[in-house]
mmCIF file of C-alpha atoms and ligand atoms in Angstrom:
data_model
loop_
_atom_site.group_PDB
_atom_site.id
_atom_site.type_symbol
_atom_site.label_atom_id
_atom_site.label_comp_id
_atom_site.label_asym_id
_atom_site.label_seq_id
_atom_site.Cartn_x
_atom_site.Cartn_y
_atom_site.Cartn_z
ATOM 1 C CA UNK A 1 -26.315 23.794 -37.395
ATOM 2 C CA UNK A 2 -26.176 21.009 -39.741
ATOM 3 C CA UNK A 3 -23.646 22.414 -42.047
ATOM 4 C CA UNK A 4 -20.681 20.240 -41.899
ATOM 5 C CA UNK A 5 -17.651 23.150 -41.645
ATOM 6 C CA UNK A 6 -14.618 21.697 -42.961
ATOM 7 C CA UNK A 7 -11.424 22.933 -41.211
ATOM 8 C CA UNK A 8 -7.767 23.124 -42.864
ATOM 9 C CA UNK A 9 -6.460 20.333 -40.651
ATOM 10 C CA UNK A 10 -9.385 18.051 -41.249
ATOM 11 C CA UNK A 11 -8.886 15.478 -44.025
ATOM 12 C CA UNK A 12 -11.774 14.674 -46.214
ATOM 13 C CA UNK A 13 -12.259 11.175 -45.313
ATOM 14 C CA UNK A 14 -10.870 10.210 -41.935
ATOM 15 C CA UNK A 15 -11.509 13.488 -40.127
ATOM 16 C CA UNK A 16 -13.247 13.799 -36.571
ATOM 17 C CA UNK A 17 -16.909 15.245 -37.092
ATOM 18 C CA UNK A 18 -17.540 17.501 -34.127
ATOM 19 C CA UNK A 19 -20.139 15.275 -31.644
ATOM 20 C CA UNK A 20 -22.599 18.001 -32.132
ATOM 21 C CA UNK A 21 -22.767 17.675 -35.972
ATOM 22 C CA UNK A 22 -22.627 13.956 -35.763
ATOM 23 C CA UNK A 23 -25.665 13.960 -33.353
ATOM 24 C CA UNK A 24 -27.971 16.524 -34.541
ATOM 25 C CA UNK A 25 -27.705 14.595 -37.692
ATOM 26 C CA UNK A 26 -28.593 11.303 -35.769
ATOM 27 C CA UNK A 27 -31.433 12.886 -34.291
ATOM 28 C CA UNK A 28 -32.689 13.793 -37.385
ATOM 29 C CA UNK A 29 -32.559 10.392 -38.736
ATOM 30 C CA UNK A 30 -34.075 8.890 -35.712
ATOM 31 C CA UNK A 31 -37.282 11.392 -35.765
ATOM 32 C CA UNK A 32 -36.148 12.882 -32.802
ATOM 33 C CA UNK A 33 -36.364 16.178 -34.468
ATOM 34 C CA UNK A 34 -39.556 17.282 -32.124
ATOM 35 C CA UNK A 35 -37.286 19.821 -30.564
ATOM 36 C CA UNK A 36 -35.667 22.995 -32.468
ATOM 37 C CA UNK A 37 -32.094 22.871 -33.137
ATOM 38 C CA UNK A 38 -30.960 25.628 -31.398
ATOM 39 C CA UNK A 39 -30.492 28.751 -33.524
ATOM 40 C CA UNK A 40 -27.633 30.683 -32.503
ATOM 41 C CA UNK A 41 -29.933 33.692 -31.346
ATOM 42 C CA UNK A 42 -31.103 31.736 -28.738
ATOM 43 C CA UNK A 43 -27.756 31.841 -27.166
ATOM 44 C CA UNK A 44 -27.969 35.283 -26.282
ATOM 45 C CA UNK A 45 -25.674 36.799 -28.551
ATOM 46 C CA UNK A 46 -26.015 40.330 -28.209
ATOM 47 C CA UNK A 47 -28.153 39.927 -25.087
ATOM 48 C CA UNK A 48 -27.609 42.035 -22.004
ATOM 49 C CA UNK A 49 -26.515 40.499 -18.620
ATOM 50 C CA UNK A 50 -25.428 42.540 -15.305
ATOM 51 C CA UNK A 51 -21.965 43.503 -14.849
ATOM 52 C CA UNK A 52 -20.111 41.005 -12.818
ATOM 53 C CA UNK A 53 -18.890 42.486 -9.326
ATOM 54 C CA UNK A 54 -15.052 42.262 -8.756
ATOM 55 C CA UNK A 55 -14.082 38.920 -8.087
ATOM 56 C CA UNK A 56 -13.316 38.115 -4.722
ATOM 57 C CA UNK A 57 -10.810 35.384 -5.208
ATOM 58 C CA UNK A 58 -8.660 37.599 -7.815
ATOM 59 C CA UNK A 59 -6.044 38.133 -4.959
ATOM 60 C CA UNK A 60 -4.964 34.548 -4.737
ATOM 61 C CA UNK A 61 -3.519 34.617 -8.362
ATOM 62 C CA UNK A 62 -1.035 33.992 -9.577
ATOM 63 C CA UNK A 63 -0.381 30.813 -7.587
ATOM 64 C CA UNK A 64 3.073 28.943 -6.694
ATOM 65 C CA UNK A 65 3.744 26.821 -10.001
ATOM 66 C CA UNK A 66 4.299 23.204 -8.842
ATOM 67 C CA UNK A 67 7.498 21.934 -11.217
ATOM 68 C CA UNK A 68 6.694 18.163 -10.905
ATOM 69 C CA UNK A 69 4.085 18.351 -14.026
ATOM 70 C CA UNK A 70 6.334 19.163 -16.823
ATOM 71 C CA UNK A 71 4.547 19.869 -20.814
ATOM 72 C CA UNK A 72 7.457 18.950 -23.272
ATOM 73 C CA UNK A 73 5.725 21.494 -25.622
ATOM 74 C CA UNK A 74 5.195 24.908 -25.511
ATOM 75 C CA UNK A 75 2.081 26.252 -23.623
ATOM 76 C CA UNK A 76 -0.790 27.152 -26.099
ATOM 77 C CA UNK A 77 -1.670 30.947 -26.496
ATOM 78 C CA UNK A 78 -3.951 32.043 -23.775
ATOM 79 C CA UNK A 79 -6.094 34.007 -26.867
ATOM 80 C CA UNK A 80 -6.150 30.179 -28.270
ATOM 81 C CA UNK A 81 -7.251 27.725 -25.445
ATOM 82 C CA UNK A 82 -9.570 30.631 -24.028
ATOM 83 C CA UNK A 83 -11.453 31.266 -27.219
ATOM 84 C CA UNK A 84 -12.172 27.521 -28.790
ATOM 85 C CA UNK A 85 -14.081 26.068 -26.119
ATOM 86 C CA UNK A 86 -16.678 22.859 -25.526
ATOM 87 C CA UNK A 87 -19.145 24.065 -23.218
ATOM 88 C CA UNK A 88 -22.357 22.630 -24.914
ATOM 89 C CA UNK A 89 -24.456 24.911 -22.032
ATOM 90 C CA UNK A 90 -23.519 27.585 -24.268
ATOM 91 C CA UNK A 91 -23.545 26.276 -27.883
ATOM 92 C CA UNK A 92 -22.472 23.602 -29.948
ATOM 93 C CA UNK A 93 -19.970 24.860 -31.669
ATOM 94 C CA UNK A 94 -16.414 25.863 -30.472
ATOM 95 C CA UNK A 95 -17.588 29.787 -30.467
ATOM 96 C CA UNK A 96 -19.093 30.241 -27.079
ATOM 97 C CA UNK A 97 -17.021 33.108 -25.248
ATOM 98 C CA UNK A 98 -19.731 35.337 -25.643
ATOM 99 C CA UNK A 99 -22.528 33.442 -24.658
ATOM 100 C CA UNK A 100 -20.639 31.785 -21.687
ATOM 101 C CA UNK A 101 -20.937 35.561 -20.239
ATOM 102 C CA UNK A 102 -24.099 34.831 -18.823
ATOM 103 C CA UNK A 103 -23.047 32.237 -16.388
ATOM 104 C CA UNK A 104 -22.859 34.045 -13.086
ATOM 105 C CA UNK A 105 -20.150 32.443 -10.893
ATOM 106 C CA UNK A 106 -21.103 34.216 -7.429
ATOM 107 C CA UNK A 107 -22.499 33.547 -5.201
ATOM 108 C CA UNK A 108 -21.570 30.032 -5.957
ATOM 109 C CA UNK A 109 -22.283 27.306 -3.493
ATOM 110 C CA UNK A 110 -21.379 23.265 -4.039
ATOM 111 C CA UNK A 111 -23.069 20.625 -2.457
ATOM 112 C CA UNK A 112 -21.261 17.515 -1.123
ATOM 113 C CA UNK A 113 -23.702 14.325 -0.537
ATOM 114 C CA UNK A 114 -24.180 10.776 -0.920
ATOM 115 C CA UNK A 115 -22.084 8.420 1.257
ATOM 116 C CA UNK A 116 -20.153 11.226 3.580
ATOM 117 C CA UNK A 117 -19.876 11.119 7.301
ATOM 118 C CA UNK A 118 -21.927 14.271 6.886
ATOM 119 C CA UNK A 119 -23.434 16.210 4.010
ATOM 120 C CA UNK A 120 -22.663 19.673 3.655
ATOM 121 C CA UNK A 121 -22.461 22.672 1.497
ATOM 122 C CA UNK A 122 -19.350 25.094 0.762
ATOM 123 C CA UNK A 123 -19.392 28.580 -0.583
ATOM 124 C CA UNK A 124 -16.777 28.741 -3.358
ATOM 125 C CA UNK A 125 -14.494 31.348 -1.440
ATOM 126 C CA UNK A 126 -15.060 29.515 1.597
ATOM 127 C CA UNK A 127 -13.271 26.404 -0.219
ATOM 128 C CA UNK A 128 -10.813 28.606 -1.730
ATOM 129 C CA UNK A 129 -9.334 30.074 1.608
ATOM 130 C CA UNK A 130 -9.125 26.156 2.970
ATOM 131 C CA UNK A 131 -7.496 24.588 -0.111
ATOM 132 C CA UNK A 132 -3.770 24.566 -1.146
ATOM 133 C CA UNK A 133 -3.692 26.394 -4.458
ATOM 134 C CA UNK A 134 -0.671 25.878 -7.150
ATOM 135 C CA UNK A 135 -0.384 26.114 -10.607
ATOM 136 C CA UNK A 136 0.470 23.224 -13.142
ATOM 137 C CA UNK A 137 1.122 22.755 -16.660
ATOM 138 C CA UNK A 138 -0.946 20.044 -17.899
ATOM 139 C CA UNK A 139 -1.857 18.564 -21.465
ATOM 140 C CA UNK A 140 -5.338 18.236 -22.632
ATOM 141 C CA UNK A 141 -6.281 16.018 -24.797
ATOM 142 C CA UNK A 142 -10.019 16.308 -26.366
ATOM 143 C CA UNK A 143 -11.584 12.830 -27.915
ATOM 144 C CA UNK A 144 -12.057 15.074 -31.105
ATOM 145 C CA UNK A 145 -8.280 14.951 -31.674
ATOM 146 C CA UNK A 146 -7.234 18.332 -30.627
ATOM 147 C CA UNK A 147 -5.066 19.260 -27.818
ATOM 148 C CA UNK A 148 -3.674 22.304 -25.854
ATOM 149 C CA UNK A 149 -1.279 22.747 -22.790
ATOM 150 C CA UNK A 150 -2.320 25.108 -20.220
ATOM 151 C CA UNK A 151 -1.258 26.794 -16.949
ATOM 152 C CA UNK A 152 -4.088 26.050 -14.411
ATOM 153 C CA UNK A 153 -4.666 26.870 -10.975
ATOM 154 C CA UNK A 154 -6.416 24.802 -8.586
ATOM 155 C CA UNK A 155 -5.866 22.426 -5.802
ATOM 156 C CA UNK A 156 -5.778 18.567 -5.840
ATOM 157 C CA UNK A 157 -9.092 16.767 -5.775
ATOM 158 C CA UNK A 158 -7.654 14.496 -3.206
ATOM 159 C CA UNK A 159 -7.442 16.813 -0.842
ATOM 160 C CA UNK A 160 -11.396 17.789 -1.629
ATOM 161 C CA UNK A 161 -11.911 14.317 -1.044
ATOM 162 C CA UNK A 162 -10.101 14.278 2.237
ATOM 163 C CA UNK A 163 -11.849 17.202 3.616
ATOM 164 C CA UNK A 164 -15.260 15.448 2.216
ATOM 165 C CA UNK A 165 -14.908 12.618 4.422
ATOM 166 C CA UNK A 166 -16.474 9.987 2.056
ATOM 167 C CA UNK A 167 -17.772 6.525 3.649
ATOM 168 C CA UNK A 168 -15.105 3.599 3.205
ATOM 169 C CA UNK A 169 -18.475 1.953 1.346
ATOM 170 C CA UNK A 170 -17.970 5.041 -1.168
ATOM 171 C CA UNK A 171 -16.372 3.892 -4.845
ATOM 172 C CA UNK A 172 -17.059 6.625 -7.182
ATOM 173 C CA UNK A 173 -17.271 10.403 -7.138
ATOM 174 C CA UNK A 174 -20.041 11.756 -9.363
ATOM 175 C CA UNK A 175 -19.464 15.686 -10.124
ATOM 176 C CA UNK A 176 -22.734 17.396 -11.540
ATOM 177 C CA UNK A 177 -22.404 20.792 -13.862
ATOM 178 C CA UNK A 178 -24.977 23.718 -12.317
ATOM 179 C CA UNK A 179 -28.618 23.494 -14.000
ATOM 180 C CA UNK A 180 -30.177 26.412 -14.823
ATOM 181 C CA UNK A 181 -31.568 26.932 -18.678
ATOM 182 C CA UNK A 182 -32.113 30.588 -17.877
ATOM 183 C CA UNK A 183 -28.767 31.472 -17.633
ATOM 184 C CA UNK A 184 -27.339 28.402 -19.994
ATOM 185 C CA UNK A 185 -29.545 28.296 -23.038
ATOM 186 C CA UNK A 186 -28.306 24.990 -24.189
ATOM 187 C CA UNK A 187 -29.775 23.549 -21.276
ATOM 188 C CA UNK A 188 -33.316 24.067 -22.956
ATOM 189 C CA UNK A 189 -32.306 21.706 -25.950
ATOM 190 C CA UNK A 190 -34.119 18.697 -24.204
ATOM 191 C CA UNK A 191 -32.439 16.075 -26.767
ATOM 192 C CA UNK A 192 -29.243 16.339 -24.149
ATOM 193 C CA UNK A 193 -29.323 14.712 -20.987
ATOM 194 C CA UNK A 194 -28.685 18.074 -18.728
ATOM 195 C CA UNK A 195 -26.985 18.528 -16.325
ATOM 196 C CA UNK A 196 -23.755 17.789 -17.411
ATOM 197 C CA UNK A 197 -22.760 14.832 -14.969
ATOM 198 C CA UNK A 198 -19.027 13.152 -14.444
ATOM 199 C CA UNK A 199 -17.734 10.638 -12.755
ATOM 200 C CA UNK A 200 -14.201 8.923 -11.221
ATOM 201 C CA UNK A 201 -13.660 6.104 -9.503
ATOM 202 C CA UNK A 202 -12.316 7.175 -6.083
ATOM 203 C CA UNK A 203 -9.112 5.347 -6.758
ATOM 204 C CA UNK A 204 -8.646 7.872 -9.633
ATOM 205 C CA UNK A 205 -10.309 11.057 -7.622
ATOM 206 C CA UNK A 206 -7.467 10.502 -4.966
ATOM 207 C CA UNK A 207 -4.847 10.017 -7.596
ATOM 208 C CA UNK A 208 -2.005 12.668 -7.402
ATOM 209 C CA UNK A 209 -2.980 14.175 -11.228
ATOM 210 C CA UNK A 210 -6.490 14.816 -10.680
ATOM 211 C CA UNK A 211 -6.785 18.759 -10.131
ATOM 212 C CA UNK A 212 -9.882 20.830 -9.436
ATOM 213 C CA UNK A 213 -9.080 23.957 -11.160
ATOM 214 C CA UNK A 214 -9.877 27.638 -10.450
ATOM 215 C CA UNK A 215 -7.818 29.569 -12.661
ATOM 216 C CA UNK A 216 -5.551 29.529 -15.735
ATOM 217 C CA UNK A 217 -2.949 31.776 -16.957
ATOM 218 C CA UNK A 218 -2.789 33.120 -13.377
ATOM 219 C CA UNK A 219 -6.062 34.583 -13.223
ATOM 220 C CA UNK A 220 -9.234 33.132 -12.031
ATOM 221 C CA UNK A 221 -11.306 31.003 -14.813
ATOM 222 C CA UNK A 222 -13.047 32.379 -17.534
ATOM 223 C CA UNK A 223 -16.184 31.740 -17.923
ATOM 224 C CA UNK A 224 -16.337 29.629 -20.885
ATOM 225 C CA UNK A 225 -13.443 27.233 -19.486
ATOM 226 C CA UNK A 226 -15.532 26.496 -16.507
ATOM 227 C CA UNK A 227 -15.716 28.756 -13.793
ATOM 228 C CA UNK A 228 -15.746 28.930 -10.828
ATOM 229 C CA UNK A 229 -14.621 25.216 -10.500
ATOM 230 C CA UNK A 230 -14.052 22.542 -13.168
ATOM 231 C CA UNK A 231 -12.083 18.980 -13.040
ATOM 232 C CA UNK A 232 -8.669 18.503 -15.069
ATOM 233 C CA UNK A 233 -7.940 15.022 -15.289
ATOM 234 C CA UNK A 234 -5.221 14.988 -18.079
ATOM 235 C CA UNK A 235 -4.509 11.321 -18.848
ATOM 236 C CA UNK A 236 -8.486 11.148 -20.104
ATOM 237 C CA UNK A 237 -10.177 12.797 -22.764
ATOM 238 C CA UNK A 238 -11.324 16.200 -22.318
ATOM 239 C CA UNK A 239 -14.922 15.525 -21.997
ATOM 240 C CA UNK A 240 -14.252 13.842 -18.517
ATOM 241 C CA UNK A 241 -13.093 17.512 -17.123
ATOM 242 C CA UNK A 242 -16.424 18.664 -16.039
ATOM 243 C CA UNK A 243 -16.964 22.427 -16.081
ATOM 244 C CA UNK A 244 -18.795 24.710 -13.349
ATOM 245 C CA UNK A 245 -19.370 21.982 -11.054
ATOM 246 C CA UNK A 246 -21.648 22.580 -7.954
ATOM 247 C CA UNK A 247 -22.365 19.283 -6.518
ATOM 248 C CA UNK A 248 -20.072 15.824 -5.670
ATOM 249 C CA UNK A 249 -21.734 12.775 -4.442
ATOM 250 C CA UNK A 250 -20.179 9.985 -3.313
ATOM 251 C CA UNK A 251 -21.792 6.827 -4.401
ATOM 252 C CA UNK A 252 -21.572 3.018 -4.788
ATOM 253 C CA UNK A 253 -22.770 2.872 -8.092
ATOM 254 C CA UNK A 254 -20.795 4.028 -11.565
ATOM 255 C CA UNK A 255 -22.035 7.358 -12.091
ATOM 256 C CA UNK A 256 -23.445 7.368 -15.732
ATOM 257 C CA UNK A 257 -21.850 10.458 -17.365
ATOM 258 C CA UNK A 258 -23.412 12.963 -19.667
ATOM 259 C CA UNK A 259 -21.596 11.549 -22.963
ATOM 260 C CA UNK A 260 -22.138 8.001 -21.894
ATOM 261 C CA UNK A 261 -26.082 8.529 -21.828
ATOM 262 C CA UNK A 262 -25.842 10.085 -25.183
ATOM 263 C CA UNK A 263 -23.700 7.699 -27.021
ATOM 264 C CA UNK A 264 -22.556 4.706 -25.071
ATOM 265 C CA UNK A 265 -20.688 2.885 -27.888
ATOM 266 C CA UNK A 266 -18.582 5.932 -28.236
ATOM 267 C CA UNK A 267 -18.033 7.452 -25.105
ATOM 268 C CA UNK A 268 -17.539 5.774 -21.912
ATOM 269 C CA UNK A 269 -16.809 5.670 -17.970
ATOM 270 C CA UNK A 270 -12.917 5.660 -18.056
ATOM 271 C CA UNK A 271 -11.981 7.227 -21.682
ATOM 272 C CA UNK A 272 -8.310 7.052 -21.133
ATOM 273 C CA UNK A 273 -6.357 8.012 -23.935
ATOM 274 C CA UNK A 274 -5.078 5.809 -26.052
ATOM 275 C CA UNK A 275 -3.634 6.143 -29.919
ATOM 276 C CA UNK A 276 -4.207 2.977 -30.777
ATOM 277 C CA UNK A 277 -7.782 2.612 -29.914
ATOM 278 C CA UNK A 278 -9.632 4.813 -32.888
ATOM 279 C CA UNK A 279 -12.930 6.265 -31.754
ATOM 280 C CA UNK A 280 -15.542 4.565 -34.076
ATOM 281 C CA UNK A 281 -15.470 7.268 -36.344
ATOM 282 C CA UNK A 282 -12.076 8.666 -36.649
ATOM 283 C CA UNK A 283 -8.226 7.891 -35.403
ATOM 284 C CA UNK A 284 -6.920 8.827 -32.234
ATOM 285 C CA UNK A 285 -3.417 8.353 -33.535
ATOM 286 C CA UNK A 286 -2.214 12.517 -33.722
ATOM 287 C CA UNK A 287 -3.949 15.436 -32.455
ATOM 288 C CA UNK A 288 -3.803 18.932 -33.647
ATOM 289 C CA UNK A 289 -2.306 21.017 -31.695
ATOM 290 C CA UNK A 290 -4.038 24.397 -30.817
ATOM 291 C CA UNK A 291 -2.148 27.441 -31.634
ATOM 292 C CA UNK A 292 0.645 26.136 -33.970
ATOM 293 C CA UNK A 293 -2.211 23.760 -35.733
ATOM 294 C CA UNK A 294 1.091 21.149 -35.776
ATOM 295 C CA UNK A 295 -0.187 17.661 -35.884
ATOM 296 C CA UNK A 296 1.814 15.665 -33.223
ATOM 297 C CA UNK A 297 1.732 12.109 -32.377
ATOM 298 C CA UNK A 298 -0.854 11.264 -29.500
ATOM 299 C CA UNK A 299 0.680 9.693 -26.328
ATOM 300 C CA UNK A 300 -1.141 6.617 -24.395
ATOM 301 C CA UNK A 301 -2.168 7.858 -21.245
ATOM 302 C CA UNK A 302 -1.981 11.455 -22.844
ATOM 303 C CA UNK A 303 1.811 10.784 -21.729
ATOM 304 C CA UNK A 304 0.939 10.356 -17.793
ATOM 305 C CA UNK A 305 1.321 6.582 -17.785
ATOM 306 C CA UNK A 306 3.945 7.100 -14.877
ATOM 307 C CA UNK A 307 1.379 8.549 -12.651
ATOM 308 C CA UNK A 308 -1.867 6.615 -13.600
ATOM 309 C CA UNK A 309 -1.264 2.983 -15.360
ATOM 310 C CA UNK A 310 -1.223 0.917 -12.209
ATOM 311 C CA UNK A 311 -4.852 2.470 -11.369
ATOM 312 C CA UNK A 312 -5.744 -0.075 -14.297
ATOM 313 C CA UNK A 313 -3.710 -2.944 -13.413
ATOM 314 C CA UNK A 314 -5.855 -6.386 -13.717
ATOM 315 C CA UNK A 315 -8.819 -4.423 -15.612
ATOM 316 C CA UNK A 316 -8.432 -5.894 -18.639
ATOM 317 C CA UNK A 317 -11.893 -6.734 -19.273
ATOM 318 C CA UNK A 318 -12.882 -2.838 -19.006
ATOM 319 C CA UNK A 319 -13.048 -0.513 -21.934
ATOM 320 C CA UNK A 320 -10.550 1.312 -20.816
ATOM 321 C CA UNK A 321 -9.850 3.609 -23.533
ATOM 322 C CA UNK A 322 -13.342 4.742 -25.040
HETATM 323 N N1 MTE B 401 -20.369 21.190 -18.062
HETATM 324 C C1 MTE B 401 -19.648 20.899 -19.409
HETATM 325 N N2 MTE B 401 -18.345 20.351 -19.327
HETATM 326 C C2 MTE B 401 -17.624 20.106 -20.408
HETATM 327 C C3 MTE B 401 -18.243 20.138 -21.231
HETATM 328 C C4 MTE B 401 -19.465 20.856 -21.521
HETATM 329 O O1 MTE B 401 -19.847 21.060 -22.722
HETATM 330 N N3 MTE B 401 -19.955 21.216 -20.808
HETATM 331 N N4 MTE B 401 -17.029 20.057 -22.619
HETATM 332 C C5 MTE B 401 -16.145 19.086 -22.126
HETATM 333 C C6 MTE B 401 -14.891 18.761 -23.166
HETATM 334 S S1 MTE B 401 -15.490 17.717 -24.621
HETATM 335 C C7 MTE B 401 -13.611 19.533 -23.318
HETATM 336 S S2 MTE B 401 -12.625 19.016 -24.441
HETATM 337 C C8 MTE B 401 -13.572 20.489 -22.074
HETATM 338 C C9 MTE B 401 -13.151 21.684 -22.920
HETATM 339 O O2 MTE B 401 -12.404 22.581 -21.934
HETATM 340 P P1 MTE B 401 -12.373 24.102 -22.414
HETATM 341 O O3 MTE B 401 -13.285 24.396 -23.049
HETATM 342 O O4 MTE B 401 -11.603 24.750 -21.135
HETATM 343 O O5 MTE B 401 -10.976 23.604 -23.300
HETATM 344 O O6 MTE B 401 -14.559 20.539 -21.402
HETATM 345 C C10 MTE B 401 -15.437 19.324 -20.958
HETATM 346 N N5 MTE B 401 -16.490 19.951 -19.885
HETATM 347 MO MO1 MO B 402 -13.509 17.170 -25.502
#
């Protein structure tokens, strides 16, 4: 795990270091190494798990594409975007497909609580029937300086917020990934602040771009991509797009996200994409496109400024790009 693997695209001096490599090294330096650095065996390579029943939502795909959101580049081949993942619950390298098959996506219930008219629990398949499913082509820019372009299927987060009926005093939406170390061995690594949490302001959540994803490439979402429900906020770095969500909490306090808890100086609440604001350890000026491995310029707000820039008017005091 501590071996620094150099990829072809990395420049020796100013390359992005994977968060996991950096954090493991830091943990050792800080004498926090009481917990074992996870051996690959712990992730259940070769472990047996029960075959899944047929997906009850399969008939909902493919959904009609919304032509409003265009990519300006090629769609990433499915075999590339679905085999190069960040899902720390299943390992800190990108190769989590096999381990992630342990994730059980049915039954799946979603809790809606906090500052709402009436807290409730909804079953994923009931939710899918109520929500307006559509396909959207979105770019995705990871803070590690790789990117992809994906046909997601899902529904606007704003539709979900409307269904949840937040109180007028609610200012933020906190979204949490399931917590079950027996099903997600990475969650046994106590150094990480499980469960994975992310948050948006309600204005961001209600922005038309904020999208709750349930499928990709015209099919239900693969487990490694965050089935059965994950977020897509394409103007923000990828770590904001929390996977396998089972709780939405409305609150008046800014949620402290997983990455912010780990390393607040490098991963903040806003995390809007900006090529001119480098990560403390690497440049954000360009990105490696999954599939072709081309290096292309990164755009402000990942090219979505027309939709989202006004959200941040008058917020000059905030660290909007980290
Ligand atoms: N629960 C959870 N959500 C997560 C992550 C994670 O490790 N755990 N990684 C994030 C990061 S850094 C990115 S870039 C995207 C990756 O999504 P993908 O694997 O579908 O490309 O998921 C985000 N959501
Ligand atoms: Mo990421």
